[in-house]
PDB file of C-alpha atoms in Angstrom:
ATOM      1  CA  MET A   1     -23.152 -14.514  63.036  1.00 91.00           C
ATOM      2  CA  ILE A   2     -25.396 -11.571  62.123  1.00 93.00           C
ATOM      3  CA  LEU A   3     -23.890  -8.556  60.375  1.00 95.00           C
ATOM      4  CA  GLU A   4     -25.940  -5.380  60.512  1.00 94.00           C
ATOM      5  CA  GLY A   5     -26.311  -2.362  58.230  1.00 94.00           C
ATOM      6  CA  ASN A   6     -25.463  -1.502  54.644  1.00 95.00           C
ATOM      7  CA  VAL A   7     -21.772  -0.797  55.263  1.00 96.00           C
ATOM      8  CA  SER A   8     -21.094  -4.099  57.011  1.00 96.00           C
ATOM      9  CA  VAL A   9     -23.197  -6.239  54.696  1.00 97.00           C
ATOM     10  CA  LYS A  10     -21.777  -4.638  51.556  1.00 97.00           C
ATOM     11  CA  ALA A  11     -18.207  -5.148  52.772  1.00 97.00           C
ATOM     12  CA  ALA A  12     -18.886  -8.790  53.607  1.00 97.00           C
ATOM     13  CA  VAL A  13     -20.386  -9.421  50.155  1.00 98.00           C
ATOM     14  CA  LEU A  14     -17.658  -7.598  48.215  1.00 98.00           C
ATOM     15  CA  GLY A  15     -14.655  -8.399  50.392  1.00 97.00           C
ATOM     16  CA  GLY A  16     -14.716 -12.155  49.876  1.00 95.00           C
ATOM     17  CA  MET A  17     -13.202 -12.790  53.317  1.00 96.00           C
ATOM     18  CA  ARG A  18     -16.174 -14.775  54.633  1.00 96.00           C
ATOM     19  CA  GLU A  19     -19.124 -16.801  53.417  1.00 97.00           C
ATOM     20  CA  VAL A  20     -22.405 -14.900  53.398  1.00 98.00           C
ATOM     21  CA  TYR A  21     -25.277 -17.352  53.756  1.00 98.00           C
ATOM     22  CA  GLU A  22     -28.295 -15.082  53.564  1.00 97.00           C
ATOM     23  CA  ILE A  23     -29.240 -11.420  53.335  1.00 97.00           C
ATOM     24  CA  ILE A  24     -32.418 -10.322  55.074  1.00 97.00           C
ATOM     25  CA  VAL A  25     -33.804  -7.002  53.893  1.00 96.00           C
ATOM     26  CA  ASP A  26     -36.783  -4.838  54.772  1.00 95.00           C
ATOM     27  CA  GLN A  27     -39.302  -5.332  51.981  1.00 94.00           C
ATOM     28  CA  ASN A  28     -39.904  -1.566  51.955  1.00 91.00           C
ATOM     29  CA  LYS A  29     -36.228  -0.628  51.620  1.00 90.00           C
ATOM     30  CA  HIS A  30     -35.554   0.587  48.061  1.00 89.00           C
ATOM     31  CA  ASP A  31     -32.554   2.944  48.122  1.00 93.00           C
ATOM     32  CA  LYS A  32     -29.787   2.753  45.515  1.00 96.00           C
ATOM     33  CA  ASP A  33     -27.130   1.424  47.878  1.00 96.00           C
ATOM     34  CA  THR A  34     -29.337  -1.443  48.989  1.00 96.00           C
ATOM     35  CA  ALA A  35     -30.233  -2.233  45.388  1.00 96.00           C
ATOM     36  CA  PHE A  36     -26.510  -2.417  44.572  1.00 97.00           C
ATOM     37  CA  ILE A  37     -25.853  -4.785  47.485  1.00 97.00           C
ATOM     38  CA  LEU A  38     -28.706  -7.058  46.446  1.00 97.00           C
ATOM     39  CA  ARG A  39     -27.472  -7.168  42.839  1.00 97.00           C
ATOM     40  CA  GLN A  40     -24.014  -8.139  44.040  1.00 97.00           C
ATOM     41  CA  ALA A  41     -25.528 -10.805  46.269  1.00 97.00           C
ATOM     42  CA  GLU A  42     -27.573 -12.230  43.400  1.00 97.00           C
ATOM     43  CA  GLN A  43     -24.435 -12.458  41.239  1.00 97.00           C
ATOM     44  CA  ARG A  44     -22.808 -14.500  44.016  1.00 96.00           C
ATOM     45  CA  ASN A  45     -25.870 -16.736  44.498  1.00 97.00           C
ATOM     46  CA  ILE A  46     -26.447 -15.480  48.037  1.00 97.00           C
ATOM     47  CA  LYS A  47     -29.948 -16.110  49.335  1.00 97.00           C
ATOM     48  CA  ILE A  48     -32.050 -12.953  49.725  1.00 97.00           C
ATOM     49  CA  THR A  49     -35.068 -12.833  52.023  1.00 97.00           C
ATOM     50  CA  ARG A  50     -37.438  -9.869  52.029  1.00 96.00           C
ATOM     51  CA  THR A  51     -39.450  -9.423  55.202  1.00 96.00           C
ATOM     52  CA  ASP A  52     -40.908  -6.804  57.561  1.00 92.00           C
ATOM     53  CA  ARG A  53     -38.903  -4.492  59.804  1.00 91.00           C
ATOM     54  CA  GLU A  54     -40.202  -6.121  62.983  1.00 90.00           C
ATOM     55  CA  THR A  55     -38.735  -9.480  61.976  1.00 92.00           C
ATOM     56  CA  ILE A  56     -35.360  -7.873  61.265  1.00 93.00           C
ATOM     57  CA  ASP A  57     -35.475  -6.027  64.591  1.00 90.00           C
ATOM     58  CA  SER A  58     -35.979  -9.351  66.365  1.00 92.00           C
ATOM     59  CA  MET A  59     -32.914 -10.855  64.666  1.00 92.00           C
ATOM     60  CA  ALA A  60     -30.564  -7.884  65.117  1.00 88.00           C
ATOM     61  CA  SER A  61     -28.747  -6.936  68.301  1.00 85.00           C
ATOM     62  CA  GLY A  62     -29.353  -3.212  67.865  1.00 76.00           C
ATOM     63  CA  ARG A  63     -31.490  -0.718  66.004  1.00 78.00           C
ATOM     64  CA  THR A  64     -28.866   0.713  63.644  1.00 82.00           C
ATOM     65  CA  HIS A  65     -29.233  -1.927  60.941  1.00 89.00           C
ATOM     66  CA  GLY A  66     -31.356   0.272  58.702  1.00 89.00           C
ATOM     67  CA  GLY A  67     -33.401  -2.675  57.537  1.00 93.00           C
ATOM     68  CA  LEU A  68     -30.553  -4.825  56.210  1.00 96.00           C
ATOM     69  CA  ILE A  69     -28.741  -7.689  57.935  1.00 95.00           C
ATOM     70  CA  ALA A  70     -26.833 -10.778  56.827  1.00 97.00           C
ATOM     71  CA  ALA A  71     -26.149 -14.210  58.250  1.00 97.00           C
ATOM     72  CA  ALA A  72     -22.482 -14.954  57.663  1.00 96.00           C
ATOM     73  CA  GLY A  73     -19.613 -17.189  58.699  1.00 95.00           C
ATOM     74  CA  ALA A  74     -16.373 -16.233  60.423  1.00 92.00           C
ATOM     75  CA  ARG A  75     -13.760 -14.174  58.603  1.00 94.00           C
ATOM     76  CA  LYS A  76     -10.916 -15.967  56.860  1.00 95.00           C
ATOM     77  CA  TYR A  77      -7.462 -14.758  57.868  1.00 96.00           C
ATOM     78  CA  GLN A  78      -4.323 -14.761  55.768  1.00 96.00           C
ATOM     79  CA  SER A  79      -0.935 -16.401  56.304  1.00 95.00           C
ATOM     80  CA  MET A  80       2.545 -14.925  56.087  1.00 95.00           C
ATOM     81  CA  GLU A  81       3.108 -16.924  52.900  1.00 95.00           C
ATOM     82  CA  GLU A  82       0.173 -15.152  51.240  1.00 95.00           C
ATOM     83  CA  VAL A  83       1.528 -11.649  51.849  1.00 96.00           C
ATOM     84  CA  ILE A  84       5.325 -11.869  52.138  1.00 94.00           C
ATOM     85  CA  ASP A  85       5.933 -11.724  48.390  1.00 93.00           C
ATOM     86  CA  LEU A  86       3.884  -8.585  47.798  1.00 95.00           C
ATOM     87  CA  LYS A  87       5.816  -5.950  45.839  1.00 94.00           C
ATOM     88  CA  ASP A  88       7.060  -3.110  48.060  1.00 96.00           C
ATOM     89  CA  PRO A  89       4.587  -3.843  50.859  1.00 97.00           C
ATOM     90  CA  PHE A  90       3.452  -1.627  53.694  1.00 98.00           C
ATOM     91  CA  PHE A  91       2.915  -3.913  56.684  1.00 98.00           C
ATOM     92  CA  ALA A  92       1.649  -3.020  60.147  1.00 98.00           C
ATOM     93  CA  LEU A  93       1.898  -4.987  63.376  1.00 97.00           C
ATOM     94  CA  VAL A  94      -0.357  -4.170  66.312  1.00 96.00           C
ATOM     95  CA  GLU A  95       0.003  -5.578  69.825  1.00 94.00           C
ATOM     96  CA  GLY A  96      -1.960  -4.961  72.986  1.00 89.00           C
ATOM     97  CA  VAL A  97      -5.183  -3.616  71.481  1.00 90.00           C
ATOM     98  CA  GLU A  98      -7.984  -5.544  73.176  1.00 86.00           C
ATOM     99  CA  ASP A  99     -11.034  -3.395  72.502  1.00 90.00           C
ATOM    100  CA  PRO A 100     -12.782  -4.334  69.233  1.00 92.00           C
ATOM    101  CA  PHE A 101     -13.939  -0.759  68.607  1.00 94.00           C
ATOM    102  CA  ASN A 102     -10.346   0.491  68.838  1.00 94.00           C
ATOM    103  CA  LEU A 103      -9.088  -2.323  66.628  1.00 95.00           C
ATOM    104  CA  GLY A 104     -11.706  -1.409  64.042  1.00 96.00           C
ATOM    105  CA  TYR A 105     -10.573   2.225  64.097  1.00 96.00           C
ATOM    106  CA  VAL A 106      -6.955   1.101  63.638  1.00 97.00           C
ATOM    107  CA  ILE A 107      -7.922  -1.074  60.673  1.00 97.00           C
ATOM    108  CA  ARG A 108      -9.919   1.765  59.079  1.00 97.00           C
ATOM    109  CA  SER A 109      -6.930   4.124  59.233  1.00 97.00           C
ATOM    110  CA  LEU A 110      -4.403   1.558  58.021  1.00 98.00           C
ATOM    111  CA  TYR A 111      -6.489   0.370  55.098  1.00 98.00           C
ATOM    112  CA  SER A 112      -7.454   3.846  53.924  1.00 97.00           C
ATOM    113  CA  ALA A 113      -3.765   4.855  53.897  1.00 97.00           C
ATOM    114  CA  GLY A 114      -2.751   1.871  51.765  1.00 97.00           C
ATOM    115  CA  CYS A 115      -1.538  -0.710  54.277  1.00 98.00           C
ATOM    116  CA  ASP A 116      -1.239  -4.115  52.583  1.00 98.00           C
ATOM    117  CA  ALA A 117      -1.442  -6.420  55.606  1.00 98.00           C
ATOM    118  CA  LEU A 118      -1.897  -6.203  59.361  1.00 98.00           C
ATOM    119  CA  PHE A 119      -0.278  -8.655  61.795  1.00 97.00           C
ATOM    120  CA  LEU A 120      -2.082  -9.373  65.065  1.00 94.00           C
ATOM    121  CA  ASP A 121      -1.436 -11.662  68.022  1.00 88.00           C
ATOM    122  CA  GLN A 122      -3.208 -14.987  67.631  1.00 83.00           C
ATOM    123  CA  ARG A 123      -6.594 -14.902  69.350  1.00 79.00           C
ATOM    124  CA  ASN A 124     -10.240 -15.612  68.593  1.00 77.00           C
ATOM    125  CA  TRP A 125     -11.954 -12.386  67.554  1.00 79.00           C
ATOM    126  CA  GLU A 126     -15.001 -14.180  66.105  1.00 80.00           C
ATOM    127  CA  ASN A 127     -17.543 -12.948  68.655  1.00 86.00           C
ATOM    128  CA  ALA A 128     -16.287  -9.373  68.230  1.00 91.00           C
ATOM    129  CA  GLU A 129     -16.142  -9.386  64.427  1.00 92.00           C
ATOM    130  CA  PRO A 130     -19.449  -7.530  63.900  1.00 91.00           C
ATOM    131  CA  VAL A 131     -18.175  -4.722  66.147  1.00 92.00           C
ATOM    132  CA  ILE A 132     -14.786  -4.589  64.416  1.00 94.00           C
ATOM    133  CA  LEU A 133     -16.521  -4.549  61.043  1.00 95.00           C
ATOM    134  CA  ARG A 134     -18.793  -1.641  61.974  1.00 94.00           C
ATOM    135  CA  SER A 135     -16.073   0.463  63.597  1.00 95.00           C
ATOM    136  CA  SER A 136     -13.730  -0.130  60.660  1.00 96.00           C
ATOM    137  CA  ALA A 137     -16.427   1.125  58.254  1.00 96.00           C
ATOM    138  CA  GLY A 138     -16.045  -2.126  56.325  1.00 96.00           C
ATOM    139  CA  ALA A 139     -12.243  -2.061  56.032  1.00 97.00           C
ATOM    140  CA  PHE A 140     -12.036  -5.227  58.140  1.00 97.00           C
ATOM    141  CA  GLU A 141     -13.352  -7.162  55.120  1.00 97.00           C
ATOM    142  CA  TYR A 142     -10.750  -5.777  52.707  1.00 98.00           C
ATOM    143  CA  LEU A 143      -7.439  -5.580  54.579  1.00 98.00           C
ATOM    144  CA  SER A 144      -5.325  -8.744  54.691  1.00 97.00           C
ATOM    145  CA  ILE A 145      -4.887  -9.775  58.330  1.00 97.00           C
ATOM    146  CA  VAL A 146      -2.386 -12.330  59.584  1.00 97.00           C
ATOM    147  CA  MET A 147      -2.848 -13.864  63.024  1.00 95.00           C
ATOM    148  CA  THR A 148       0.498 -14.923  64.458  1.00 94.00           C
ATOM    149  CA  GLU A 149       1.694 -16.677  67.599  1.00 92.00           C
ATOM    150  CA  ASP A 150       5.246 -15.372  67.120  1.00 95.00           C
ATOM    151  CA  PRO A 151       5.272 -11.793  65.794  1.00 95.00           C
ATOM    152  CA  ALA A 152       9.024 -11.453  66.355  1.00 96.00           C
ATOM    153  CA  ALA A 153       9.658 -14.384  64.006  1.00 96.00           C
ATOM    154  CA  GLU A 154       7.428 -12.770  61.385  1.00 96.00           C
ATOM    155  CA  ILE A 155       9.443  -9.567  61.644  1.00 97.00           C
ATOM    156  CA  ARG A 156      12.670 -11.511  61.079  1.00 97.00           C
ATOM    157  CA  LYS A 157      11.172 -13.005  57.914  1.00 96.00           C
ATOM    158  CA  MET A 158      10.252  -9.541  56.690  1.00 96.00           C
ATOM    159  CA  LYS A 159      13.726  -8.182  57.388  1.00 96.00           C
ATOM    160  CA  SER A 160      15.246 -11.066  55.425  1.00 95.00           C
ATOM    161  CA  ARG A 161      13.197  -9.816  52.438  1.00 95.00           C
ATOM    162  CA  GLY A 162      14.470  -6.254  52.763  1.00 96.00           C
ATOM    163  CA  VAL A 163      11.546  -4.837  54.745  1.00 97.00           C
ATOM    164  CA  ARG A 164      12.624  -1.955  56.980  1.00 97.00           C
ATOM    165  CA  THR A 165      11.101  -1.977  60.463  1.00 98.00           C
ATOM    166  CA  PHE A 166       9.897   0.913  62.608  1.00 98.00           C
ATOM    167  CA  ALA A 167       8.135   1.058  65.973  1.00 97.00           C
ATOM    168  CA  ALA A 168       5.981   3.813  67.437  1.00 95.00           C
ATOM    169  CA  MET A 169       8.065   4.359  70.582  1.00 91.00           C
ATOM    170  CA  ARG A 170       9.768   7.425  72.043  1.00 88.00           C
ATOM    171  CA  LYS A 171      12.920   5.790  73.419  1.00 89.00           C
ATOM    172  CA  ASP A 172      15.916   6.406  71.116  1.00 90.00           C
ATOM    173  CA  ALA A 173      13.442   7.632  68.499  1.00 93.00           C
ATOM    174  CA  ILE A 174      13.433  10.147  65.678  1.00 96.00           C
ATOM    175  CA  GLU A 175      10.447  12.221  64.586  1.00 96.00           C
ATOM    176  CA  TYR A 176       8.338  10.312  62.128  1.00 96.00           C
ATOM    177  CA  PHE A 177       8.561  13.231  59.684  1.00 95.00           C
ATOM    178  CA  ASP A 178      12.315  12.575  59.481  1.00 95.00           C
ATOM    179  CA  ALA A 179      12.083   8.797  59.169  1.00 96.00           C
ATOM    180  CA  PRO A 180      12.650   7.248  55.713  1.00 96.00           C
ATOM    181  CA  LEU A 181       9.238   5.587  55.455  1.00 97.00           C
ATOM    182  CA  LYS A 182       9.688   4.263  51.940  1.00 96.00           C
ATOM    183  CA  ARG A 183       8.216   0.892  51.049  1.00 97.00           C
ATOM    184  CA  PRO A 184       8.869  -1.920  51.766  1.00 98.00           C
ATOM    185  CA  LEU A 185       8.394  -1.310  55.478  1.00 98.00           C
ATOM    186  CA  LEU A 186       6.704  -2.428  58.669  1.00 98.00           C
ATOM    187  CA  ILE A 187       5.366  -0.149  61.384  1.00 98.00           C
ATOM    188  CA  ALA A 188       4.729  -1.725  64.807  1.00 97.00           C
ATOM    189  CA  ILE A 189       2.218  -0.053  67.125  1.00 96.00           C
ATOM    190  CA  GLY A 190       1.412  -1.004  70.705  1.00 92.00           C
ATOM    191  CA  GLY A 191      -1.755  -0.469  72.726  1.00 84.00           C
ATOM    192  CA  GLU A 192      -1.898   2.238  75.372  1.00 73.00           C
ATOM    193  CA  MET A 193      -1.695  -0.140  78.336  1.00 68.00           C
ATOM    194  CA  ARG A 194       0.783  -2.885  77.396  1.00 75.00           C
ATOM    195  CA  GLY A 195       2.613  -1.450  74.410  1.00 84.00           C
ATOM    196  CA  LEU A 196       4.873  -3.605  72.284  1.00 93.00           C
ATOM    197  CA  SER A 197       6.389  -6.792  73.664  1.00 93.00           C
ATOM    198  CA  ALA A 198      10.103  -7.001  74.420  1.00 94.00           C
ATOM    199  CA  LYS A 199      10.590  -9.627  71.693  1.00 96.00           C
ATOM    200  CA  VAL A 200       9.076  -7.346  69.067  1.00 96.00           C
ATOM    201  CA  ARG A 201      11.020  -4.308  70.277  1.00 95.00           C
ATOM    202  CA  ALA A 202      14.255  -6.288  69.994  1.00 96.00           C
ATOM    203  CA  GLU A 203      13.648  -6.876  66.278  1.00 97.00           C
ATOM    204  CA  ILE A 204      12.866  -3.271  65.354  1.00 97.00           C
ATOM    205  CA  GLU A 205      15.551  -1.248  63.587  1.00 97.00           C
ATOM    206  CA  GLN A 206      14.311   2.288  64.281  1.00 97.00           C
ATOM    207  CA  ASN A 207      11.904   3.838  66.765  1.00 97.00           C
ATOM    208  CA  ILE A 208       9.838   6.806  65.654  1.00 97.00           C
ATOM    209  CA  TYR A 209       7.618   9.210  67.557  1.00 94.00           C
ATOM    210  CA  ILE A 210       4.871  11.703  66.781  1.00 94.00           C
ATOM    211  CA  PRO A 211       5.832  15.191  67.990  1.00 92.00           C
ATOM    212  CA  TYR A 212       3.197  17.285  69.754  1.00 90.00           C
ATOM    213  CA  ALA A 213       2.443  20.980  69.387  1.00 88.00           C
ATOM    214  CA  ASN A 214       2.547  21.453  73.173  1.00 92.00           C
ATOM    215  CA  ASP A 215       3.826  19.813  76.365  1.00 89.00           C
ATOM    216  CA  PHE A 216       1.095  17.154  76.534  1.00 88.00           C
ATOM    217  CA  ARG A 217       2.667  14.110  78.220  1.00 82.00           C
ATOM    218  CA  ASN A 218       0.285  11.295  77.378  1.00 82.00           C
ATOM    219  CA  ALA A 219       0.474   8.942  74.418  1.00 82.00           C
ATOM    220  CA  LEU A 220      -1.979   8.884  71.560  1.00 85.00           C
ATOM    221  CA  ASN A 221      -4.155   5.808  71.438  1.00 89.00           C
ATOM    222  CA  ALA A 222      -3.362   3.130  68.880  1.00 92.00           C
ATOM    223  CA  SER A 223      -5.892   4.353  66.337  1.00 93.00           C
ATOM    224  CA  GLY A 224      -4.600   7.928  66.507  1.00 93.00           C
ATOM    225  CA  ALA A 225      -0.993   6.795  66.132  1.00 94.00           C
ATOM    226  CA  ALA A 226      -1.902   4.414  63.310  1.00 96.00           C
ATOM    227  CA  SER A 227      -3.647   7.195  61.415  1.00 96.00           C
ATOM    228  CA  ALA A 228      -0.788   9.683  61.694  1.00 96.00           C
ATOM    229  CA  LEU A 229       1.933   7.177  60.824  1.00 97.00           C
ATOM    230  CA  ALA A 230       0.056   5.432  58.016  1.00 97.00           C
ATOM    231  CA  PHE A 231      -0.760   8.650  56.205  1.00 97.00           C
ATOM    232  CA  GLU A 232       2.849   9.801  56.510  1.00 97.00           C
ATOM    233  CA  VAL A 233       3.825   6.524  54.818  1.00 98.00           C
ATOM    234  CA  MET A 234       1.316   7.327  52.079  1.00 97.00           C
ATOM    235  CA  ARG A 235       2.681  10.864  51.710  1.00 97.00           C
ATOM    236  CA  GLN A 236       6.319   9.735  51.453  1.00 96.00           C
ATOM    237  CA  ASN A 237       5.474   7.098  48.864  1.00 96.00           C
ATOM    238  CA  ARG A 238       3.455   9.314  46.524  1.00 90.00           C
ATOM    239  CA  LYS A 239       4.658   9.194  42.933  1.00 74.00           C
TER     240      LYS A 239
END
């Protein structure tokens, strides 16, 4: 696949979640950020090709690449075994988010607030990975992501290790400001249309909700909810 732009290419090179086969750069591009990316690529023995902007335009899907693209493989995902023994983890589980832009926004918020691993329903995101990478501002290459066919079973494993579980739902919920969001914990967030599955809801110990400043009746989207909840986790766990 082709990754486009400094943010995406840099994240792919530094994140180590995928193989980067080649970087193609505008021969007239000489800014500091690009120079840093190329140095990192050289250290990793990644092929670098310098060419004209027209050639890069013909290889890219858009015109926002800024003169830098990369040919790369699919992202590697993690397993439960790789993340379950993390010390005092902050896990997130997201269901029902189908749009790659929205998923990227969710990942950006979670990663920036210190989430250690994200659990997603098993599916093939490969064709959408460049979009997720761009909308996550590179966070997609740094956050551990576990694809699972049985999220409820994964939650049971977490609970057996002392991980407290919360879901962003209003039924029988408390305000998230009042919730004890100390690590280790999991926060489950559903998409606007389908929400969380019944099997996941059955495993959750406490529902939490985000109070509004007015009588607005509609739910926040997943990325908005993820941002508010994740940064409250960060706030409560400050030392």
